[in-house]
Coordinates of C-alpha atoms and ligand atoms in Angstrom, one line a residue:
M1 CA -53.1 10.4 21.9
K2 CA -56.7 9.5 20.9
K3 CA -55.8 7.0 18.0
L4 CA -52.5 5.2 17.4
V5 CA -52.4 2.5 14.2
L6 CA -49.1 -0.4 14.1
T7 CA -48.9 -1.7 10.6
G8 CA -46.3 -5.2 10.7
A9 CA -48.0 -6.0 13.8
A10 CA -47.7 -9.5 13.3
G11 CA -44.3 -9.5 12.2
R12 CA -41.2 -10.0 14.5
L13 CA -40.7 -6.2 15.4
G14 CA -44.5 -5.7 15.5
S15 CA -45.1 -8.2 18.4
Y16 CA -42.3 -6.3 20.3
L17 CA -44.2 -3.2 20.0
R18 CA -48.1 -3.6 20.0
E19 CA -48.0 -3.5 24.3
P20 CA -45.3 -0.6 24.4
L21 CA -47.4 1.9 21.9
S22 CA -51.0 0.5 23.5
Q23 CA -50.1 1.9 26.8
M24 CA -49.2 5.0 24.8
C25 CA -52.6 5.8 23.2
D26 CA -56.5 5.7 24.0
R27 CA -57.2 3.1 21.0
L28 CA -54.2 1.4 19.6
V29 CA -55.2 -0.2 16.2
S30 CA -52.6 -2.7 15.1
T31 CA -53.0 -4.1 11.2
D32 CA -51.7 -7.0 8.9
W33 CA -52.5 -9.2 6.3
T34 CA -52.3 -12.5 8.4
E35 CA -55.4 -14.0 9.6
D36 CA -54.9 -12.9 13.5
I37 CA -52.9 -12.0 16.0
G38 CA -53.3 -14.0 18.7
K39 CA -54.8 -12.1 22.6
L40 CA -55.2 -8.5 22.1
Y41 CA -54.2 -6.0 24.8
P42 CA -55.8 -3.4 26.7
G43 CA -57.2 -0.5 23.9
E44 CA -56.2 -2.0 20.8
T45 CA -57.6 -4.1 18.6
Y46 CA -57.0 -5.9 15.4
V47 CA -57.9 -5.4 11.3
K48 CA -57.0 -7.4 9.0
A49 CA -55.9 -5.4 5.7
D50 CA -53.5 -5.8 2.7
L51 CA -50.4 -2.4 2.1
G52 CA -51.5 -3.0 -0.6
D53 CA -54.9 -1.6 -0.8
L54 CA -55.5 1.9 -0.7
E55 CA -58.9 1.7 0.7
A56 CA -57.9 -0.4 2.8
M57 CA -55.1 1.7 4.2
E58 CA -57.3 5.3 4.6
A59 CA -59.5 2.7 6.4
V60 CA -57.5 1.5 8.7
L61 CA -56.2 5.2 9.3
D62 CA -59.7 7.1 9.2
G63 CA -58.9 9.1 12.6
A64 CA -55.6 8.8 14.1
E65 CA -53.0 11.1 14.9
M66 CA -50.2 8.9 14.0
V67 CA -49.0 5.5 12.1
V68 CA -45.9 3.7 13.3
H69 CA -45.3 1.4 9.8
F70 CA -43.6 -1.2 10.5
G71 CA -45.4 -4.0 7.8
A72 CA -42.9 -4.7 4.4
I73 CA -41.3 -7.5 3.5
G74 CA -38.4 -7.7 6.0
D75 CA -35.8 -8.6 3.6
E76 CA -34.7 -9.1 -0.3
A77 CA -37.2 -10.6 -1.9
A78 CA -38.3 -11.3 -5.5
W79 CA -39.0 -7.5 -7.2
D80 CA -43.3 -7.9 -7.0
K81 CA -43.1 -8.6 -3.8
I82 CA -41.3 -5.6 -2.6
L83 CA -42.7 -3.7 -5.0
H84 CA -46.3 -4.8 -3.6
S85 CA -46.0 -4.6 0.1
N86 CA -42.7 -2.4 0.1
I87 CA -43.0 0.2 -2.7
I88 CA -47.0 0.1 -3.4
G89 CA -47.8 0.1 -0.1
A90 CA -45.3 2.5 1.5
Y91 CA -47.1 5.3 -1.3
N92 CA -50.8 3.4 0.3
V93 CA -49.7 4.8 3.6
W94 CA -48.6 8.3 3.0
E95 CA -50.6 8.6 0.4
A96 CA -53.9 7.2 2.9
A97 CA -52.1 9.5 6.2
A98 CA -52.7 12.6 3.9
R99 CA -56.2 11.9 2.5
K100 CA -57.1 11.0 6.4
G101 CA -54.8 14.2 7.6
L102 CA -52.1 12.1 10.1
R103 CA -50.2 14.3 11.3
R104 CA -46.8 12.0 11.3
V105 CA -45.5 8.2 10.2
V106 CA -42.7 6.7 11.9
Y107 CA -41.0 4.0 9.4
A108 CA -38.6 1.8 10.1
S109 CA -36.3 2.7 6.7
S110 CA -33.1 -0.1 6.9
I111 CA -29.5 0.4 6.5
H112 CA -29.9 -1.3 3.6
A113 CA -31.0 2.3 2.0
V114 CA -27.6 2.6 1.9
G115 CA -25.5 -0.4 2.5
M116 CA -23.4 0.6 -1.3
Y117 CA -21.0 2.4 0.5
P118 CA -17.7 0.6 2.2
K119 CA -17.3 0.1 5.3
T120 CA -14.3 1.9 5.5
Q121 CA -16.2 5.3 4.5
R122 CA -18.1 7.4 7.5
I123 CA -21.5 8.1 5.9
D124 CA -24.0 10.5 8.0
T125 CA -27.7 10.9 6.7
E126 CA -26.8 13.4 4.0
V127 CA -25.6 11.4 2.2
P128 CA -27.8 10.1 -0.9
H129 CA -28.8 7.1 -1.0
R130 CA -27.3 3.9 -2.4
P131 CA -28.8 1.5 -2.0
D132 CA -27.7 -3.0 -2.0
T133 CA -30.6 -5.1 -2.6
Y134 CA -34.5 -4.3 -3.8
Y135 CA -35.1 -4.3 -0.5
G136 CA -32.6 -1.5 0.2
L137 CA -34.4 0.5 -2.7
A138 CA -37.7 0.5 -1.0
K139 CA -36.5 2.1 1.6
C140 CA -35.1 5.4 -0.3
F141 CA -38.7 5.4 -1.8
A142 CA -40.4 5.4 1.1
E143 CA -37.8 7.8 2.6
D144 CA -38.1 9.8 -0.3
L145 CA -42.0 9.9 0.0
G146 CA -41.4 11.1 3.4
S147 CA -39.7 13.7 2.3
L148 CA -42.6 14.4 -0.7
Y149 CA -44.9 14.6 2.1
W150 CA -43.2 17.1 4.1
D151 CA -42.6 19.7 1.5
K152 CA -46.0 19.2 -0.6
K153 CA -48.6 18.4 2.4
G154 CA -46.9 19.1 5.8
I155 CA -46.7 15.6 6.5
E156 CA -43.8 14.6 9.4
S157 CA -42.1 11.3 9.3
V158 CA -38.8 9.8 11.0
H159 CA -37.1 7.1 9.2
L160 CA -35.5 5.0 11.6
R161 CA -32.4 3.5 9.4
I162 CA -32.2 0.5 11.5
L163 CA -29.1 -1.7 11.2
S164 CA -29.9 -4.7 13.1
A165 CA -32.7 -5.6 15.9
A166 CA -32.4 -9.0 16.2
Q167 CA -30.9 -12.4 18.0
V168 CA -26.8 -11.5 18.4
N169 CA -25.2 -14.9 17.7
N170 CA -21.9 -13.7 16.7
P171 CA -19.7 -10.7 17.3
R172 CA -20.5 -9.3 13.8
A173 CA -23.9 -8.7 14.7
L174 CA -22.7 -7.1 17.8
G175 CA -21.3 -4.1 16.1
S176 CA -25.2 -3.6 14.0
W177 CA -26.9 -4.4 17.4
L178 CA -30.4 -2.4 18.6
S179 CA -31.6 -4.3 21.1
Y180 CA -35.8 -5.3 21.2
D181 CA -35.7 -2.4 24.6
D182 CA -34.0 0.4 22.6
L183 CA -36.2 -0.5 19.7
I184 CA -39.1 0.4 21.8
H185 CA -37.0 3.3 23.2
L186 CA -36.6 5.0 20.2
V187 CA -40.3 4.3 18.6
Q188 CA -41.7 6.4 21.5
Q189 CA -39.4 9.3 21.3
A190 CA -40.0 8.9 17.6
I191 CA -43.7 9.5 18.1
T192 CA -43.2 11.5 21.7
T193 CA -41.0 14.6 20.2
P194 CA -42.9 17.8 19.3
I195 CA -41.6 18.7 16.3
T196 CA -39.9 16.0 14.0
G197 CA -40.8 17.4 10.1
F198 CA -38.7 15.4 7.9
S199 CA -35.9 13.0 9.6
V200 CA -33.5 10.6 9.0
I201 CA -32.0 8.7 12.7
Y202 CA -29.9 5.6 12.6
Ligands
NAD301 N1 -35.7 -6.5 12.0 C1 -34.0 -6.1 11.5 O1 -33.3 -6.1 11.8 C2 -34.9 -4.9 10.9 C3 -33.9 -4.2 10.2 C4 -34.2 -3.0 9.1 C5 -35.1 -2.4 9.1 N2 -36.4 -3.4 9.9 C6 -37.6 -3.0 8.8 O2 -38.4 -3.7 10.4 C7 -39.5 -4.0 10.0 C8 -40.4 -5.1 11.1 O3 -39.1 -5.6 10.0 P1 -39.5 -7.6 10.6 O4 -38.1 -8.1 11.0 O5 -40.2 -7.5 12.0 O6 -40.4 -8.3 9.5 P2 -41.2 -9.6 10.0 O7 -41.5 -10.0 8.1 O8 -41.1 -9.8 11.0 O9 -42.6 -8.5 10.2 C9 -43.2 -7.9 8.9 C10 -45.1 -7.4 8.4 O10 -45.0 -6.8 7.3 C11 -45.7 -7.8 6.8 N3 -47.3 -7.1 6.1 C12 -45.7 -7.8 4.8 N4 -46.5 -7.5 3.2 C13 -47.4 -6.8 4.0 C14 -49.1 -6.3 3.4 N5 -49.0 -6.1 1.8 N6 -50.0 -6.1 3.8 C15 -50.0 -6.0 5.2 N7 -48.7 -6.5 5.9 C16 -47.9 -7.1 5.4 C17 -45.5 -9.2 7.7 O11 -46.9 -10.4 7.6 C18 -45.1 -9.3 8.2 O12 -45.7 -9.3 9.8 C19 -39.5 -4.2 8.3 O13 -40.2 -2.5 7.5 C20 -38.5 -4.2 8.1 O14 -38.1 -4.3 6.0 C21 -35.7 -4.5 10.3

């Protein structure tokens, strides 16, 4: 791949993804709205940009084949913050991807999109959304955006419903744990799989 874009590059998960993603393409463009992200890997450049700015997203995505979209407010927050970064930000990424002819969006969704199902109920990827927070509601919106842009514009998307990619410090956290190595592997597979259409994956 010639050019790949990573949003949320300054974040916890983005920081783990930068090096392996830089090895999968000629040019990795890492983006976030922080001032800088420190030392860059070979082939990597950093662009400071706000997900809420459609023109900036178009400029960042120009010439890319895929975008790994991990930029967002990473937990429940006030509505206006979620609206700006997670909802308008997701729209801008998909719309910029469509305008710039990208093939695929790999998206960090969350279990919070279906967080209100009772723990005793076994659920698959086909159940209706049942968000537990504004944060989860924004994940539902982005999954539906992916569905719309696949059906109407042919842009593929893989929605990774991550449960918890974090330090395990209690027994409950072990049950929902995704190790950083497995996260990297999952994102690599979401990029290299030849055809995905619109996919939701736990
Ligand atoms: N860590 C987990 O266990 C987990 C679980 C489920 C889903 N996710 C999702 O994975 C993604 C990354 O999570 P994380 O834990 O690394 O979170 P994080 O908060 O560490 O990283 C998110 C990054 O997005 C950036 N960002 C926020 N708003 C922005 C904006 N308007 N413009 C540009 N950049 C902006 C932040 O500066 C930050 O660096 C998020 O979408 C999160 O919802 C994470």
